[in-house]
PDB file of C-alpha atoms in Angstrom:
ATOM      1  CA  MET A   1      29.643  22.623 -11.988  1.00 33.00           C
ATOM      2  CA  GLU A   2      26.056  21.506 -11.406  1.00 36.00           C
ATOM      3  CA  LYS A   3      24.007  23.718  -9.161  1.00 38.00           C
ATOM      4  CA  ILE A   4      23.168  22.129  -5.814  1.00 37.00           C
ATOM      5  CA  ASP A   5      19.431  21.927  -5.378  1.00 41.00           C
ATOM      6  CA  PHE A   6      17.495  22.153  -2.150  1.00 39.00           C
ATOM      7  CA  GLU A   7      13.943  20.994  -1.466  1.00 44.00           C
ATOM      8  CA  ASP A   8      12.186  23.581   0.706  1.00 44.00           C
ATOM      9  CA  SER A   9      14.938  23.665   3.342  1.00 44.00           C
ATOM     10  CA  GLY A  10      18.682  23.603   3.775  1.00 40.00           C
ATOM     11  CA  ARG A  11      18.904  19.858   3.177  1.00 54.00           C
ATOM     12  CA  VAL A  12      20.712  18.624   0.099  1.00 53.00           C
ATOM     13  CA  VAL A  13      18.464  16.223  -1.798  1.00 84.00           C
ATOM     14  CA  MET A  14      18.444  14.496  -5.172  1.00 95.00           C
ATOM     15  CA  PRO A  15      19.299  17.240  -7.711  1.00 96.00           C
ATOM     16  CA  LEU A  16      16.208  18.519  -9.500  1.00 96.00           C
ATOM     17  CA  LYS A  17      17.629  17.835 -12.978  1.00 97.00           C
ATOM     18  CA  GLU A  18      18.417  14.209 -12.093  1.00 97.00           C
ATOM     19  CA  TYR A  19      14.995  13.786 -10.508  1.00 98.00           C
ATOM     20  CA  GLU A  20      13.114  15.197 -13.505  1.00 98.00           C
ATOM     21  CA  GLU A  21      15.083  13.042 -15.963  1.00 98.00           C
ATOM     22  CA  LYS A  22      14.449   9.849 -13.989  1.00 98.00           C
ATOM     23  CA  LYS A  23      10.800  10.695 -13.371  1.00 98.00           C
ATOM     24  CA  TYR A  24      10.169  11.268 -17.077  1.00 98.00           C
ATOM     25  CA  LEU A  25      11.586   7.864 -18.053  1.00 98.00           C
ATOM     26  CA  LEU A  26       9.664   6.127 -15.286  1.00 98.00           C
ATOM     27  CA  GLN A  27       6.395   7.792 -16.242  1.00 98.00           C
ATOM     28  CA  VAL A  28       6.884   6.618 -19.836  1.00 98.00           C
ATOM     29  CA  GLU A  29       7.299   3.083 -18.492  1.00 98.00           C
ATOM     30  CA  LEU A  30       4.239   3.478 -16.264  1.00 98.00           C
ATOM     31  CA  LEU A  31       2.139   4.236 -19.344  1.00 98.00           C
ATOM     32  CA  LYS A  32       3.403   1.066 -21.034  1.00 98.00           C
ATOM     33  CA  TRP A  33       2.534  -0.879 -17.910  1.00 98.00           C
ATOM     34  CA  GLN A  34      -0.946   0.629 -17.694  1.00 98.00           C
ATOM     35  CA  ASN A  35      -1.671  -0.352 -21.290  1.00 98.00           C
ATOM     36  CA  HIS A  36      -0.634  -3.910 -20.468  1.00 98.00           C
ATOM     37  CA  VAL A  37      -2.830  -3.921 -17.344  1.00 98.00           C
ATOM     38  CA  LYS A  38      -5.796  -2.841 -19.457  1.00 98.00           C
ATOM     39  CA  GLU A  39      -5.156  -5.498 -22.092  1.00 98.00           C
ATOM     40  CA  SER A  40      -4.444  -8.312 -19.630  1.00 98.00           C
ATOM     41  CA  LYS A  41      -7.376  -7.375 -17.341  1.00 98.00           C
ATOM     42  CA  THR A  42      -5.271  -7.626 -14.192  1.00 98.00           C
ATOM     43  CA  GLN A  43      -6.153  -5.879 -10.912  1.00 98.00           C
ATOM     44  CA  HIS A  44      -3.718  -3.831  -8.843  1.00 98.00           C
ATOM     45  CA  ILE A  45      -3.789  -2.349  -5.357  1.00 99.00           C
ATOM     46  CA  ILE A  46      -0.816  -0.156  -4.415  1.00 99.00           C
ATOM     47  CA  ILE A  47      -0.977   0.903  -0.771  1.00 98.00           C
ATOM     48  CA  PHE A  48       0.795   3.973   0.592  1.00 98.00           C
ATOM     49  CA  GLU A  49       1.051   4.001   4.363  1.00 98.00           C
ATOM     50  CA  GLY A  50       3.326   5.902   6.722  1.00 97.00           C
ATOM     51  CA  ARG A  51       3.436   8.669   9.245  1.00 94.00           C
ATOM     52  CA  ASP A  52       1.658  11.943   8.545  1.00 92.00           C
ATOM     53  CA  ALA A  53       3.568  14.172   6.090  1.00 93.00           C
ATOM     54  CA  ALA A  54       5.765  11.268   4.966  1.00 95.00           C
ATOM     55  CA  GLY A  55       5.124  12.034   1.285  1.00 96.00           C
ATOM     56  CA  LYS A  56       2.456   9.473   0.417  1.00 97.00           C
ATOM     57  CA  GLY A  57       0.126  11.829  -1.425  1.00 96.00           C
ATOM     58  CA  GLY A  58       2.910  13.509  -3.380  1.00 97.00           C
ATOM     59  CA  THR A  59       4.212  10.159  -4.571  1.00 98.00           C
ATOM     60  CA  ILE A  60       0.750   9.042  -5.651  1.00 98.00           C
ATOM     61  CA  LYS A  61       0.404  12.302  -7.578  1.00 98.00           C
ATOM     62  CA  ARG A  62       3.582  11.533  -9.555  1.00 98.00           C
ATOM     63  CA  PHE A  63       2.376   8.001 -10.294  1.00 98.00           C
ATOM     64  CA  MET A  64      -0.946   9.328 -11.568  1.00 98.00           C
ATOM     65  CA  GLU A  65       0.404  12.394 -13.392  1.00 98.00           C
ATOM     66  CA  HIS A  66       0.279  10.951 -16.927  1.00 98.00           C
ATOM     67  CA  LEU A  67      -1.775   7.781 -16.475  1.00 98.00           C
ATOM     68  CA  ASN A  68      -5.196   7.474 -18.088  1.00 98.00           C
ATOM     69  CA  PRO A  69      -7.730   8.174 -15.301  1.00 97.00           C
ATOM     70  CA  ARG A  70     -10.128   5.701 -16.917  1.00 97.00           C
ATOM     71  CA  GLY A  71      -7.887   2.866 -15.773  1.00 98.00           C
ATOM     72  CA  ALA A  72      -6.205   4.320 -12.683  1.00 98.00           C
ATOM     73  CA  ARG A  73      -7.668   6.044  -9.643  1.00 98.00           C
ATOM     74  CA  VAL A  74      -6.820   7.154  -6.132  1.00 98.00           C
ATOM     75  CA  VAL A  75      -8.614   5.690  -3.118  1.00 98.00           C
ATOM     76  CA  ALA A  76      -8.518   8.134  -0.187  1.00 97.00           C
ATOM     77  CA  LEU A  77     -11.380   7.356   2.157  1.00 97.00           C
ATOM     78  CA  ASP A  78     -12.617   9.790   4.778  1.00 94.00           C
ATOM     79  CA  LYS A  79     -13.407   8.665   8.305  1.00 92.00           C
ATOM     80  CA  PRO A  80     -16.201   6.049   8.329  1.00 95.00           C
ATOM     81  CA  THR A  81     -19.794   7.179   8.461  1.00 95.00           C
ATOM     82  CA  GLU A  82     -22.204   6.017  11.155  1.00 95.00           C
ATOM     83  CA  GLN A  83     -23.554   3.459   8.694  1.00 96.00           C
ATOM     84  CA  GLU A  84     -20.058   2.185   7.861  1.00 96.00           C
ATOM     85  CA  ARG A  85     -19.184   1.856  11.531  1.00 94.00           C
ATOM     86  CA  MET A  86     -22.086  -0.577  11.878  1.00 96.00           C
ATOM     87  CA  GLU A  87     -20.871  -2.730   8.962  1.00 97.00           C
ATOM     88  CA  TRP A  88     -18.114  -5.316   8.697  1.00 98.00           C
ATOM     89  CA  TYR A  89     -14.825  -3.424   8.986  1.00 98.00           C
ATOM     90  CA  TRP A  90     -13.539  -4.613   5.593  1.00 98.00           C
ATOM     91  CA  GLN A  91     -16.662  -3.808   3.612  1.00 98.00           C
ATOM     92  CA  ARG A  92     -15.953  -0.187   2.695  1.00 98.00           C
ATOM     93  CA  TYR A  93     -12.450  -1.117   1.551  1.00 98.00           C
ATOM     94  CA  ILE A  94     -13.560  -4.080  -0.545  1.00 98.00           C
ATOM     95  CA  ASN A  95     -16.096  -1.775  -2.200  1.00 98.00           C
ATOM     96  CA  GLN A  96     -13.132   0.183  -3.598  1.00 98.00           C
ATOM     97  CA  PHE A  97     -11.242  -2.799  -5.028  1.00 98.00           C
ATOM     98  CA  PRO A  98     -10.053  -2.440  -8.644  1.00 98.00           C
ATOM     99  CA  SER A  99     -12.050  -3.827 -11.504  1.00 98.00           C
ATOM    100  CA  ALA A 100     -10.395  -5.910 -14.222  1.00 98.00           C
ATOM    101  CA  GLY A 101      -7.751  -3.832 -15.988  1.00 98.00           C
ATOM    102  CA  GLU A 102      -7.564  -1.176 -13.273  1.00 98.00           C
ATOM    103  CA  ILE A 103      -4.811   0.200 -11.012  1.00 99.00           C
ATOM    104  CA  THR A 104      -5.768   1.727  -7.651  1.00 98.00           C
ATOM    105  CA  PHE A 105      -3.480   3.871  -5.497  1.00 98.00           C
ATOM    106  CA  TRP A 106      -4.472   3.866  -1.832  1.00 98.00           C
ATOM    107  CA  ASP A 107      -3.665   6.961   0.246  1.00 98.00           C
ATOM    108  CA  ARG A 108      -3.996   5.015   3.499  1.00 97.00           C
ATOM    109  CA  SER A 109      -6.008   1.828   3.658  1.00 98.00           C
ATOM    110  CA  TRP A 110      -7.403  -0.826   5.975  1.00 98.00           C
ATOM    111  CA  TYR A 111      -4.169  -0.441   7.932  1.00 98.00           C
ATOM    112  CA  ASN A 112      -5.772   2.485   9.762  1.00 97.00           C
ATOM    113  CA  ARG A 113      -6.873  -0.221  12.186  1.00 98.00           C
ATOM    114  CA  ALA A 114      -3.218  -1.009  12.943  1.00 98.00           C
ATOM    115  CA  GLY A 115      -1.962   2.576  13.281  1.00 96.00           C
ATOM    116  CA  VAL A 116      -3.911   5.759  13.816  1.00 94.00           C
ATOM    117  CA  GLU A 117      -7.052   4.089  15.196  1.00 96.00           C
ATOM    118  CA  PRO A 118      -5.482   2.227  18.150  1.00 97.00           C
ATOM    119  CA  VAL A 119      -2.988   5.020  18.895  1.00 96.00           C
ATOM    120  CA  MET A 120      -5.685   7.708  18.934  1.00 94.00           C
ATOM    121  CA  GLY A 121      -8.236   5.504  20.707  1.00 95.00           C
ATOM    122  CA  PHE A 122     -10.611   5.285  17.732  1.00 95.00           C
ATOM    123  CA  CYS A 123     -11.000   1.516  18.124  1.00 96.00           C
ATOM    124  CA  THR A 124     -10.830  -0.998  20.962  1.00 97.00           C
ATOM    125  CA  PRO A 125      -7.915  -3.364  21.659  1.00 97.00           C
ATOM    126  CA  GLU A 126     -10.250  -6.228  20.776  1.00 98.00           C
ATOM    127  CA  GLN A 127     -10.961  -4.711  17.358  1.00 98.00           C
ATOM    128  CA  THR A 128      -7.248  -4.361  16.635  1.00 98.00           C
ATOM    129  CA  LYS A 129      -6.653  -7.940  17.754  1.00 98.00           C
ATOM    130  CA  GLN A 130      -9.396  -9.112  15.400  1.00 98.00           C
ATOM    131  CA  PHE A 131      -7.817  -7.081  12.592  1.00 98.00           C
ATOM    132  CA  TYR A 132      -4.498  -8.865  13.020  1.00 98.00           C
ATOM    133  CA  LYS A 133      -6.283 -12.195  12.961  1.00 98.00           C
ATOM    134  CA  GLU A 134      -8.128 -11.426   9.738  1.00 98.00           C
ATOM    135  CA  CYS A 135      -5.737  -9.251   7.743  1.00 98.00           C
ATOM    136  CA  PRO A 136      -3.068 -11.795   6.697  1.00 98.00           C
ATOM    137  CA  ARG A 137      -5.756 -14.349   5.841  1.00 98.00           C
ATOM    138  CA  LEU A 138      -7.712 -11.935   3.675  1.00 98.00           C
ATOM    139  CA  GLU A 139      -4.650 -10.597   1.877  1.00 98.00           C
ATOM    140  CA  LYS A 140      -3.580 -14.163   1.110  1.00 98.00           C
ATOM    141  CA  ILE A 141      -7.046 -14.882  -0.340  1.00 98.00           C
ATOM    142  CA  TRP A 142      -6.985 -11.702  -2.440  1.00 98.00           C
ATOM    143  CA  VAL A 143      -3.507 -12.317  -3.829  1.00 98.00           C
ATOM    144  CA  GLU A 144      -4.357 -15.936  -4.625  1.00 97.00           C
ATOM    145  CA  ALA A 145      -7.385 -14.560  -6.502  1.00 98.00           C
ATOM    146  CA  ASN A 146      -4.875 -12.650  -8.684  1.00 98.00           C
ATOM    147  CA  ILE A 147      -5.392  -9.233  -7.113  1.00 98.00           C
ATOM    148  CA  GLN A 148      -1.859  -7.855  -7.001  1.00 98.00           C
ATOM    149  CA  ILE A 149      -1.065  -5.933  -3.803  1.00 98.00           C
ATOM    150  CA  VAL A 150       1.985  -3.757  -3.131  1.00 98.00           C
ATOM    151  CA  LYS A 151       2.382  -2.260   0.360  1.00 98.00           C
ATOM    152  CA  PHE A 152       4.650   0.767   0.808  1.00 98.00           C
ATOM    153  CA  TRP A 153       5.496   2.237   4.208  1.00 98.00           C
ATOM    154  CA  PHE A 154       6.913   5.762   3.869  1.00 98.00           C
ATOM    155  CA  SER A 155       9.296   6.422   6.737  1.00 96.00           C
ATOM    156  CA  VAL A 156      10.083  10.015   7.745  1.00 96.00           C
ATOM    157  CA  SER A 157      12.232  11.270  10.632  1.00 95.00           C
ATOM    158  CA  LYS A 158      10.645  13.146  13.524  1.00 94.00           C
ATOM    159  CA  GLU A 159      12.632  16.278  12.678  1.00 94.00           C
ATOM    160  CA  GLU A 160      11.602  16.225   9.022  1.00 94.00           C
ATOM    161  CA  GLN A 161       7.973  15.565   9.912  1.00 92.00           C
ATOM    162  CA  ASP A 162       8.006  18.604  12.207  1.00 91.00           C
ATOM    163  CA  ARG A 163       9.554  20.742   9.446  1.00 91.00           C
ATOM    164  CA  ARG A 164       6.820  19.688   7.024  1.00 91.00           C
ATOM    165  CA  PHE A 165       4.101  20.369   9.589  1.00 88.00           C
ATOM    166  CA  ASN A 166       5.475  23.880  10.122  1.00 87.00           C
ATOM    167  CA  GLN A 167       5.472  24.426   6.373  1.00 86.00           C
ATOM    168  CA  ARG A 168       1.838  23.357   6.163  1.00 82.00           C
ATOM    169  CA  GLU A 169       0.960  26.051   8.686  1.00 80.00           C
ATOM    170  CA  THR A 170       2.565  28.832   6.639  1.00 79.00           C
ATOM    171  CA  HIS A 171       2.496  27.799   2.969  1.00 78.00           C
ATOM    172  CA  PRO A 172      -0.553  29.377   1.232  1.00 79.00           C
ATOM    173  CA  LEU A 173      -1.105  26.300  -0.951  1.00 73.00           C
ATOM    174  CA  LYS A 174      -0.912  23.889   1.981  1.00 72.00           C
ATOM    175  CA  VAL A 175      -3.326  25.594   4.355  1.00 67.00           C
ATOM    176  CA  GLY A 176      -5.843  23.056   5.632  1.00 67.00           C
ATOM    177  CA  LYS A 177      -3.526  20.057   5.211  1.00 71.00           C
ATOM    178  CA  LEU A 178      -2.564  20.110   8.906  1.00 71.00           C
ATOM    179  CA  SER A 179      -5.082  18.524  11.263  1.00 75.00           C
ATOM    180  CA  PRO A 180      -5.100  18.123  15.058  1.00 75.00           C
ATOM    181  CA  ILE A 181      -4.383  14.428  14.522  1.00 75.00           C
ATOM    182  CA  ASP A 182      -1.312  15.361  12.483  1.00 74.00           C
ATOM    183  CA  ARG A 183       0.093  17.465  15.300  1.00 73.00           C
ATOM    184  CA  ALA A 184      -0.717  14.779  17.866  1.00 77.00           C
ATOM    185  CA  SER A 185       1.510  12.389  15.941  1.00 80.00           C
ATOM    186  CA  GLN A 186       4.572  14.349  17.121  1.00 87.00           C
ATOM    187  CA  THR A 187       3.717  13.957  20.804  1.00 91.00           C
ATOM    188  CA  LEU A 188       2.683  10.322  20.216  1.00 94.00           C
ATOM    189  CA  TRP A 189       5.787   9.480  18.167  1.00 94.00           C
ATOM    190  CA  ASN A 190       6.823   6.518  20.330  1.00 95.00           C
ATOM    191  CA  GLU A 191       3.305   5.098  20.390  1.00 96.00           C
ATOM    192  CA  TYR A 192       3.162   5.218  16.598  1.00 96.00           C
ATOM    193  CA  THR A 193       6.573   3.561  16.449  1.00 96.00           C
ATOM    194  CA  GLU A 194       5.379   0.642  18.589  1.00 97.00           C
ATOM    195  CA  ALA A 195       2.198   0.315  16.515  1.00 97.00           C
ATOM    196  CA  LYS A 196       4.271   0.259  13.321  1.00 97.00           C
ATOM    197  CA  LYS A 197       6.546  -2.484  14.683  1.00 97.00           C
ATOM    198  CA  LYS A 198       3.519  -4.572  15.652  1.00 98.00           C
ATOM    199  CA  MET A 199       1.961  -4.071  12.222  1.00 98.00           C
ATOM    200  CA  PHE A 200       5.125  -5.129  10.413  1.00 98.00           C
ATOM    201  CA  ALA A 201       5.517  -8.219  12.604  1.00 97.00           C
ATOM    202  CA  GLU A 202       1.914  -9.342  12.127  1.00 98.00           C
ATOM    203  CA  THR A 203       1.214  -8.456   8.490  1.00 98.00           C
ATOM    204  CA  SER A 204       4.453  -8.644   6.458  1.00 97.00           C
ATOM    205  CA  ILE A 205       3.688 -12.042   4.971  1.00 96.00           C
ATOM    206  CA  ALA A 206       5.655 -13.750   2.201  1.00 96.00           C
ATOM    207  CA  ILE A 207       2.830 -13.425  -0.313  1.00 96.00           C
ATOM    208  CA  CYS A 208       2.365  -9.727   0.509  1.00 97.00           C
ATOM    209  CA  PRO A 209       5.422  -8.133   2.197  1.00 98.00           C
ATOM    210  CA  TRP A 210       5.939  -4.600   3.431  1.00 98.00           C
ATOM    211  CA  LEU A 211       8.344  -2.307   1.578  1.00 98.00           C
ATOM    212  CA  GLN A 212       9.883   0.454   3.654  1.00 98.00           C
ATOM    213  CA  VAL A 213      10.739   3.675   1.799  1.00 98.00           C
ATOM    214  CA  LYS A 214      12.921   6.304   3.476  1.00 97.00           C
ATOM    215  CA  SER A 215      11.271   9.570   2.529  1.00 97.00           C
ATOM    216  CA  ASP A 216      13.183  12.434   4.135  1.00 96.00           C
ATOM    217  CA  CYS A 217      14.118  13.166   0.525  1.00 96.00           C
ATOM    218  CA  LYS A 218      10.772  13.099  -1.254  1.00 96.00           C
ATOM    219  CA  ARG A 219      12.335  12.867  -4.702  1.00 97.00           C
ATOM    220  CA  SER A 220      14.388   9.773  -3.908  1.00 97.00           C
ATOM    221  CA  ALA A 221      11.346   8.124  -2.322  1.00 98.00           C
ATOM    222  CA  ARG A 222       9.129   8.786  -5.359  1.00 98.00           C
ATOM    223  CA  ILE A 223      11.709   7.416  -7.771  1.00 98.00           C
ATOM    224  CA  ALA A 224      12.295   4.261  -5.700  1.00 98.00           C
ATOM    225  CA  ALA A 225       8.574   3.511  -5.398  1.00 98.00           C
ATOM    226  CA  MET A 226       8.038   3.857  -9.158  1.00 98.00           C
ATOM    227  CA  GLN A 227      11.076   1.691  -9.850  1.00 98.00           C
ATOM    228  CA  TYR A 228       9.786  -1.055  -7.566  1.00 98.00           C
ATOM    229  CA  VAL A 229       6.356  -1.247  -9.196  1.00 98.00           C
ATOM    230  CA  LEU A 230       7.870  -1.354 -12.689  1.00 98.00           C
ATOM    231  CA  THR A 231      10.488  -3.925 -11.708  1.00 98.00           C
ATOM    232  CA  LYS A 232       7.874  -6.162 -10.079  1.00 97.00           C
ATOM    233  CA  ASN A 233       5.591  -6.176 -13.116  1.00 98.00           C
ATOM    234  CA  ASP A 234       6.569  -7.451 -16.556  1.00 97.00           C
ATOM    235  CA  TYR A 235       5.001  -5.911 -19.664  1.00 98.00           C
ATOM    236  CA  PRO A 236       5.768  -5.602 -23.387  1.00 98.00           C
ATOM    237  CA  ASP A 237       8.702  -3.373 -24.332  1.00 98.00           C
ATOM    238  CA  ARG A 238       9.766  -2.900 -20.727  1.00 98.00           C
ATOM    239  CA  ASN A 239      13.052  -0.979 -20.664  1.00 98.00           C
ATOM    240  CA  LEU A 240      15.023  -1.949 -17.563  1.00 98.00           C
ATOM    241  CA  GLU A 241      17.696   0.611 -18.389  1.00 98.00           C
ATOM    242  CA  ASN A 242      15.095   3.375 -18.213  1.00 98.00           C
ATOM    243  CA  ILE A 243      13.804   2.006 -14.924  1.00 98.00           C
ATOM    244  CA  GLY A 244      17.256   1.836 -13.362  1.00 98.00           C
ATOM    245  CA  GLN A 245      18.449   0.236 -10.168  1.00 98.00           C
ATOM    246  CA  ILE A 246      16.568   0.747  -6.914  1.00 98.00           C
ATOM    247  CA  ASP A 247      18.684   2.409  -4.233  1.00 97.00           C
ATOM    248  CA  PRO A 248      18.839  -0.127  -1.359  1.00 96.00           C
ATOM    249  CA  ASN A 249      19.447   2.743   1.045  1.00 95.00           C
ATOM    250  CA  ILE A 250      16.027   4.138   0.139  1.00 97.00           C
ATOM    251  CA  LEU A 251      13.788   1.088  -0.348  1.00 98.00           C
ATOM    252  CA  THR A 252      14.016  -2.199   1.545  1.00 97.00           C
ATOM    253  CA  LYS A 253      11.782  -5.249   1.765  1.00 97.00           C
ATOM    254  CA  LEU A 254      10.978  -6.143   5.353  1.00 96.00           C
ATOM    255  CA  LYS A 255      11.283  -9.634   6.773  1.00 94.00           C
ATOM    256  CA  THR A 256       8.185 -11.766   6.340  1.00 95.00           C
ATOM    257  CA  LYS A 257       6.430 -14.317   8.493  1.00 86.00           C
TER     258      LYS A 257
END
């Protein structure tokens, strides 16, 4: 009988053996895909958004684990500098766009203007309104210019988010990962929910839809995200059997405008 595996708590999650086997096959496929990206000179932006502690960074880490860093990098911008605040909002993000043959993984993105910034009062209502006016237009331009964009929203329950926050306070390797803004997200849960709904309604466009990933089980979320990217992109010697079927209970494509 296979041993039941638990991930940090009493919750039953995807068994570790199953997870490791699937992850290995998917990472082999990711290397094939990266080689094709390099040869075909395509450009890729993969955005990871979601509530704090939803598992965005951990998923990016598994994507990057065996990729060649010369053709794949993580974009994780700090809060804007005084100089950046004086510039066009989109400028510092466009500066990080992938070059030909490069894959970029975004640990948060320009969608700060639709989530944490309005909820926490870091921008004005007029700035958010302007963002919603510009964002779909710009993404359409970028995709039509052959910059491929994938937008993941990692969805975590309030109870699981709280459990992960508590772990960050006590785990010696996670000290410093919990910020005052993180904790505020628990008390502002409903406000973040309304901001998320608005963002989905305004920016899930047919050419660039949102993909919602349920991430209370981090392992299932990581596997589903890798499967989606590999299913979306064709490349030589792609093995669909190794990729497997995406669990529709974990990853769903949201309705588009």
